[in-house]
Coordinates of C-alpha atoms and ligand atoms in Angstrom, one line a residue:
M1009 CA 9.6 -11.7 -31.5
T1010 CA 6.0 -12.2 -30.5
R1011 CA 4.7 -9.2 -28.7
N1012 CA 2.0 -9.8 -26.1
S1013 CA -0.4 -6.9 -25.4
M1014 CA 0.9 -4.2 -23.0
K1015 CA -1.1 -3.4 -19.9
V1016 CA 0.0 -0.7 -17.4
F1017 CA -1.3 -0.6 -13.9
C1018 CA -0.6 1.5 -10.8
G1019 CA -1.2 1.4 -7.1
N1020 CA -1.8 4.4 -4.9
S1021 CA 1.8 5.8 -4.5
V1022 CA 2.2 7.9 -7.6
P1023 CA -1.2 8.1 -9.3
R1024 CA -0.6 11.4 -11.1
L1025 CA 2.8 10.3 -12.5
A1026 CA 1.2 7.0 -13.6
Q1027 CA -1.6 8.9 -15.4
N1028 CA 1.0 11.0 -17.2
I1029 CA 3.0 8.0 -18.3
S1030 CA 0.0 6.3 -19.7
K1031 CA -1.0 9.5 -21.5
K1032 CA 2.4 9.5 -23.1
L1033 CA 2.1 5.9 -24.1
G1034 CA -1.3 6.7 -25.7
F1035 CA -3.7 4.5 -23.7
N1036 CA -5.5 4.2 -20.4
L1037 CA -4.2 2.7 -17.3
G1038 CA -5.5 -0.9 -16.7
K1039 CA -8.3 -1.3 -14.2
V1040 CA -7.3 -2.5 -10.8
T1041 CA -8.8 -2.1 -7.4
V1042 CA -6.2 -1.3 -4.7
D1043 CA -8.0 -0.4 -1.5
R1044 CA -8.4 -1.7 2.1
F1045 CA -10.5 -4.3 3.8
S1046 CA -12.4 -3.1 6.8
D1047 CA -9.6 -4.2 9.1
G1048 CA -7.1 -2.2 7.2
E1049 CA -5.4 -5.0 5.2
I1050 CA -4.7 -4.2 1.6
R1051 CA -7.1 -5.6 -1.0
V1052 CA -6.0 -5.9 -4.7
K1053 CA -8.1 -7.1 -7.6
I1054 CA -7.0 -6.7 -11.2
E1055 CA -10.3 -5.9 -13.0
E1056 CA -9.4 -7.0 -16.5
N1057 CA -7.9 -10.0 -18.3
V1058 CA -4.1 -10.0 -18.2
R1059 CA -3.6 -13.6 -19.4
G1060 CA -0.5 -13.6 -21.6
A1061 CA -0.1 -9.9 -21.3
D1062 CA 3.1 -7.8 -20.9
V1063 CA 2.3 -6.2 -17.6
F1064 CA 3.9 -3.0 -16.2
I1065 CA 3.1 -2.0 -12.6
I1066 CA 4.1 1.6 -11.7
Q1067 CA 4.6 2.1 -8.0
S1068 CA 7.1 4.0 -5.8
T1069 CA 7.9 2.3 -2.6
Q1070 CA 8.3 5.2 -0.2
A1071 CA 7.1 5.0 3.4
P1072 CA 4.6 3.9 4.6
S1073 CA 5.4 0.3 3.7
D1074 CA 1.8 -0.1 2.4
N1075 CA 3.2 1.2 -0.9
L1076 CA 5.6 -1.7 -1.1
M1077 CA 2.9 -4.1 0.0
E1078 CA 0.5 -2.8 -2.7
L1079 CA 3.2 -3.5 -5.3
L1080 CA 3.9 -7.0 -4.0
L1081 CA 0.2 -7.8 -4.0
M1082 CA -0.3 -6.4 -7.5
C1083 CA 2.6 -8.6 -8.7
D1084 CA 1.2 -11.7 -7.1
A1085 CA -2.2 -11.0 -8.6
A1086 CA -0.8 -10.5 -12.1
K1087 CA 1.4 -13.6 -11.8
R1088 CA -1.6 -15.7 -10.6
A1089 CA -3.7 -14.3 -13.5
S1090 CA -1.1 -15.6 -15.9
A1091 CA 0.6 -12.4 -17.1
S1092 CA 3.4 -13.4 -19.4
R1093 CA 5.9 -10.9 -18.0
I1094 CA 5.7 -8.4 -15.1
T1095 CA 7.9 -5.3 -15.1
T1096 CA 7.7 -3.3 -11.9
V1097 CA 8.4 0.3 -12.7
I1098 CA 9.7 1.8 -9.5
P1099 CA 10.4 5.6 -9.8
Y1100 CA 11.6 5.7 -6.1
Y1101 CA 12.9 2.5 -4.6
G1102 CA 12.4 2.9 -0.8
Y1103 CA 14.6 1.2 1.8
A1104 CA 17.5 1.7 -0.6
R1105 CA 19.6 3.4 2.0
Q1106 CA 19.6 0.2 4.1
D1107 CA 21.9 -1.5 1.6
K1108 CA 24.7 -2.8 3.8
K1109 CA 25.3 -4.4 7.1
D1110 CA 27.4 -1.6 8.5
E1111 CA 26.7 -2.3 12.2
P1112 CA 25.9 -5.5 14.1
R1113 CA 22.4 -7.0 14.0
V1114 CA 20.9 -4.9 11.3
P1115 CA 19.1 -6.1 8.2
I1116 CA 20.0 -5.4 4.6
T1117 CA 16.5 -4.2 3.8
A1118 CA 17.2 -3.2 0.2
K1119 CA 18.2 -6.8 -0.6
L1120 CA 15.2 -8.2 1.3
V1121 CA 12.9 -5.9 -0.8
A1122 CA 14.6 -7.2 -4.0
D1123 CA 13.9 -10.8 -2.9
L1124 CA 10.3 -10.0 -2.0
L1125 CA 9.7 -8.4 -5.5
S1126 CA 11.1 -11.4 -7.3
Q1127 CA 9.2 -13.8 -5.1
A1128 CA 6.0 -11.9 -5.7
G1129 CA 6.4 -12.4 -9.4
A1130 CA 8.3 -9.5 -10.8
S1131 CA 10.2 -10.5 -14.0
R1132 CA 12.1 -7.3 -14.4
I1133 CA 12.7 -4.0 -12.7
L1134 CA 12.7 -0.5 -14.2
A1135 CA 14.2 1.9 -11.6
L1136 CA 15.3 5.5 -11.4
D1137 CA 18.4 6.7 -9.5
L1138 CA 18.8 3.9 -7.0
H1139 CA 20.6 5.1 -4.0
A1140 CA 23.6 2.9 -4.8
E1141 CA 24.4 1.2 -8.1
Q1142 CA 25.1 -2.1 -6.3
I1143 CA 21.4 -2.5 -5.5
Q1144 CA 21.0 -3.7 -9.1
G1145 CA 23.0 -6.8 -8.0
F1146 CA 20.5 -7.5 -5.3
F1147 CA 18.2 -8.8 -8.0
D1148 CA 18.6 -12.0 -10.0
I1149 CA 16.2 -10.6 -12.7
P1150 CA 17.0 -7.9 -15.2
V1151 CA 17.2 -4.3 -13.9
D1152 CA 17.0 -1.3 -16.1
H1153 CA 18.5 1.6 -14.2
L1154 CA 17.7 5.1 -15.4
Y1155 CA 19.0 8.5 -14.2
A1156 CA 17.3 11.9 -13.9
T1157 CA 20.6 13.5 -14.9
P1158 CA 19.5 14.3 -18.5
L1159 CA 16.5 16.2 -17.2
F1160 CA 18.6 18.3 -14.8
A1161 CA 21.2 18.8 -17.6
E1162 CA 18.5 20.1 -19.9
F1163 CA 17.0 22.3 -17.2
F1164 CA 20.2 24.0 -16.1
G1165 CA 21.8 23.8 -19.5
K1166 CA 19.5 26.7 -20.7
R1167 CA 21.4 29.0 -18.3
N1168 CA 24.8 30.6 -18.6
L1169 CA 26.9 28.2 -16.7
A1170 CA 30.2 30.2 -16.8
D1171 CA 30.5 30.5 -13.0
Y1172 CA 29.0 27.2 -12.1
I1173 CA 30.6 24.3 -10.2
V1174 CA 29.0 20.9 -9.6
V1175 CA 29.3 19.8 -5.9
A1176 CA 28.8 16.3 -4.6
P1177 CA 27.3 16.6 -1.1
D1178 CA 29.3 13.5 0.1
A1179 CA 31.9 11.1 -1.2
G1180 CA 29.2 8.5 -2.1
S1181 CA 27.7 10.8 -4.7
A1182 CA 31.0 11.9 -6.3
K1183 CA 30.7 9.5 -9.3
R1184 CA 27.2 10.7 -10.1
S1185 CA 28.3 14.4 -9.8
R1186 CA 31.4 13.8 -11.9
G1187 CA 29.2 12.4 -14.7
Y1188 CA 26.9 15.3 -14.5
A1189 CA 29.7 17.9 -14.5
K1190 CA 31.0 16.2 -17.7
R1191 CA 27.6 16.3 -19.3
M1192 CA 27.3 20.0 -18.5
G1193 CA 30.3 20.8 -20.6
N1194 CA 33.1 19.7 -18.3
L1195 CA 32.2 22.0 -15.4
P1196 CA 34.6 21.9 -12.4
M1197 CA 33.7 19.8 -9.4
A1198 CA 34.0 19.8 -5.6
I1199 CA 33.2 17.2 -3.0
V1200 CA 31.9 17.8 0.5
D1201 CA 33.4 15.6 3.2
K1202 CA 30.3 14.5 5.1
R1203 CA 30.2 12.6 8.4
R1204 CA 27.1 11.0 9.8
E1205 CA 27.8 10.3 13.5
K1206 CA 24.1 10.1 14.4
K1207 CA 21.2 8.9 12.2
D1208 CA 19.6 11.9 10.4
K1209 CA 22.4 14.3 11.7
P1210 CA 25.0 14.5 9.0
E1211 CA 27.7 17.1 9.4
A1212 CA 29.6 18.8 6.5
L1213 CA 33.2 19.0 7.7
N1214 CA 35.5 19.8 4.9
L1215 CA 35.5 20.6 1.2
V1216 CA 37.7 19.1 -1.5
G1217 CA 37.9 21.7 -4.3
A1218 CA 37.6 25.5 -4.5
V1219 CA 34.2 27.3 -4.7
E1220 CA 35.1 30.9 -4.0
G1221 CA 33.1 33.2 -6.2
K1222 CA 31.3 30.2 -7.8
K1223 CA 27.7 29.3 -8.3
C1224 CA 27.3 25.8 -6.8
L1225 CA 25.1 23.1 -8.1
L1226 CA 24.6 20.5 -5.4
L1227 CA 23.6 17.1 -6.9
D1228 CA 22.1 14.4 -4.8
D1229 CA 19.9 11.3 -5.3
L1230 CA 17.4 12.2 -2.6
I1231 CA 16.4 14.8 0.0
S1232 CA 15.0 13.4 3.2
T1233 CA 15.4 15.6 6.2
G1234 CA 17.3 18.1 4.1
T1235 CA 20.1 18.2 6.6
T1236 CA 22.8 17.0 4.2
L1237 CA 22.1 19.8 1.7
I1238 CA 21.6 22.5 4.3
E1239 CA 24.9 21.5 6.0
A1240 CA 26.7 21.4 2.7
T1241 CA 25.2 24.8 1.7
G1242 CA 26.5 26.4 5.0
L1243 CA 30.0 25.1 4.3
L1244 CA 30.0 26.2 0.6
L1245 CA 28.9 29.7 1.6
K1246 CA 31.5 29.9 4.3
K1247 CA 34.1 28.9 1.7
G1248 CA 33.0 31.9 -0.4
A1249 CA 30.5 30.4 -2.8
K1250 CA 28.3 33.1 -4.5
E1251 CA 25.1 31.0 -4.3
V1252 CA 23.9 27.4 -4.0
R1253 CA 21.3 25.6 -6.1
V1254 CA 20.2 21.9 -5.7
A1255 CA 19.2 19.1 -8.1
A1256 CA 18.0 16.0 -6.4
T1257 CA 16.0 13.1 -8.0
H1258 CA 13.7 12.1 -5.1
G1259 CA 11.9 14.6 -2.9
V1260 CA 11.3 12.4 0.1
F1261 CA 11.0 15.5 2.4
S1262 CA 10.6 13.8 5.8
G1263 CA 9.6 15.7 9.0
E1264 CA 10.0 19.5 8.7
A1265 CA 12.3 19.2 5.6
I1266 CA 10.2 21.5 3.4
E1267 CA 10.0 24.3 5.9
K1268 CA 13.7 24.0 6.7
L1269 CA 14.7 24.1 3.1
K1270 CA 12.4 27.0 2.4
A1271 CA 14.1 29.0 5.2
S1272 CA 17.6 27.9 4.1
P1273 CA 19.9 30.0 2.0
I1274 CA 19.6 27.5 -0.9
E1275 CA 18.4 29.6 -3.9
E1276 CA 16.6 26.9 -5.9
I1277 CA 15.7 23.2 -5.4
V1278 CA 14.9 21.1 -8.4
I1279 CA 13.4 17.6 -8.0
T1280 CA 11.4 15.1 -10.1
D1281 CA 7.9 13.7 -9.6
S1282 CA 9.2 10.3 -8.6
L1283 CA 7.2 11.0 -5.4
P1284 CA 4.0 12.9 -5.2
R1285 CA 4.7 16.2 -3.5
D1286 CA 2.8 19.5 -3.2
L1287 CA 5.5 22.1 -2.8
P1288 CA 5.2 25.7 -1.8
A1289 CA 5.7 28.2 -4.6
G1290 CA 9.1 29.9 -4.8
K1291 CA 12.4 28.0 -4.8
F1292 CA 11.0 24.5 -5.6
R1293 CA 10.7 23.2 -9.1
V1294 CA 9.5 19.7 -10.2
L1295 CA 10.6 18.1 -13.5
S1296 CA 8.5 15.2 -14.8
I1297 CA 10.0 11.8 -15.4
A1298 CA 6.9 10.7 -17.3
G1299 CA 8.6 11.1 -20.7
L1300 CA 11.7 9.2 -19.6
L1301 CA 9.7 6.3 -18.1
S1302 CA 7.1 6.0 -20.8
E1303 CA 9.9 5.8 -23.4
A1304 CA 11.7 3.1 -21.4
I1305 CA 8.4 1.1 -21.0
R1306 CA 7.8 1.4 -24.8
R1307 CA 11.2 0.2 -25.6
I1308 CA 11.1 -2.7 -23.1
H1309 CA 7.8 -3.8 -24.5
N1310 CA 9.1 -3.6 -28.1
G1311 CA 12.3 -5.4 -27.2
E1312 CA 14.4 -2.4 -28.2
S1313 CA 17.6 -1.2 -26.5
V1314 CA 17.1 1.2 -23.6
S1315 CA 20.8 1.8 -23.1
S1316 CA 20.7 5.2 -24.7
L1317 CA 18.4 6.3 -21.8
F1318 CA 20.9 5.2 -19.2
I1319 CA 23.2 8.2 -19.5
Ligands
R5P1423 C1 23.1 10.0 1.4 O1 23.9 9.1 1.2 C2 22.1 10.4 0.4 O2 22.6 10.4 -0.9 C3 21.4 11.7 0.8 O3 22.4 12.7 0.7 C4 20.8 11.6 2.1 O4 20.2 10.4 2.4 C5 19.9 12.8 2.3 O5 19.3 12.7 3.6 P1 18.9 13.9 4.5 O6 18.2 14.9 3.6 O7 18.1 13.4 5.6 O8 20.2 14.5 4.9

């Protein structure tokens, strides 16, 4: 197979992570200007030749939507500059929670974003812990979907897990949590029955499984307001859990989430650097996905299998 030269670019959403990925790949990020015109519109200019190149664009698409727009414009610029292939590396895929038409007159924004990316010129997607597996099917281009689970498993695996139980904070995350429990040496598992009557106001109602005397490890794809995890923690402690720790891939932390989580009885909160967050010292820990993503980029470029990274 002929290999075109690899070029890696990033926008403004995860600059530190992008730098770390490029360091691991062993070369500098490509030169691109991503700034604003005087009226606030986004201006993109790729400052080096990408004709025939295998282009990777690293960008999370968290709010504000400027991050998504930057990514779309970078794809369009690379396409029009005759890149041979454009892989968008999206550590955090924003709008993913709007993935179904579950009430009248609402958009399926996760699908719209997928269409926009393809239309802008993306040839393939490399994503991490999409909110729902089905989002892969929103794309008609190849999607490599990675998980942060191995990082969490390595992190917590260094501890004595004798009294641990993995807890899914809602039914939707049960499959992910089951896989994690298995990976951690067949730990037991429990599921919180969560209801969300109002937007951003989830309630933990019931628990499936026994947590009395156990150390709980709550596993989620993302933390936004923090309410899901704080509610779940309250229920687990009420049911006799000894302590609660959290592993969540994406630290979105909207509104007062960080303060609320800091003040909560959660002992420890482990996230990744899929989003740039400065967190207070204490209970927060950040694991880097730079190694995982750089290895995936390297293998995609070389036409090697990435499936061993999917677990
Ligand atoms: C829900 O389906 C997700 O997996 C998260 O549990 C949820 O979106 C977290 O949101 P918040 O932190 O606002 O409760």
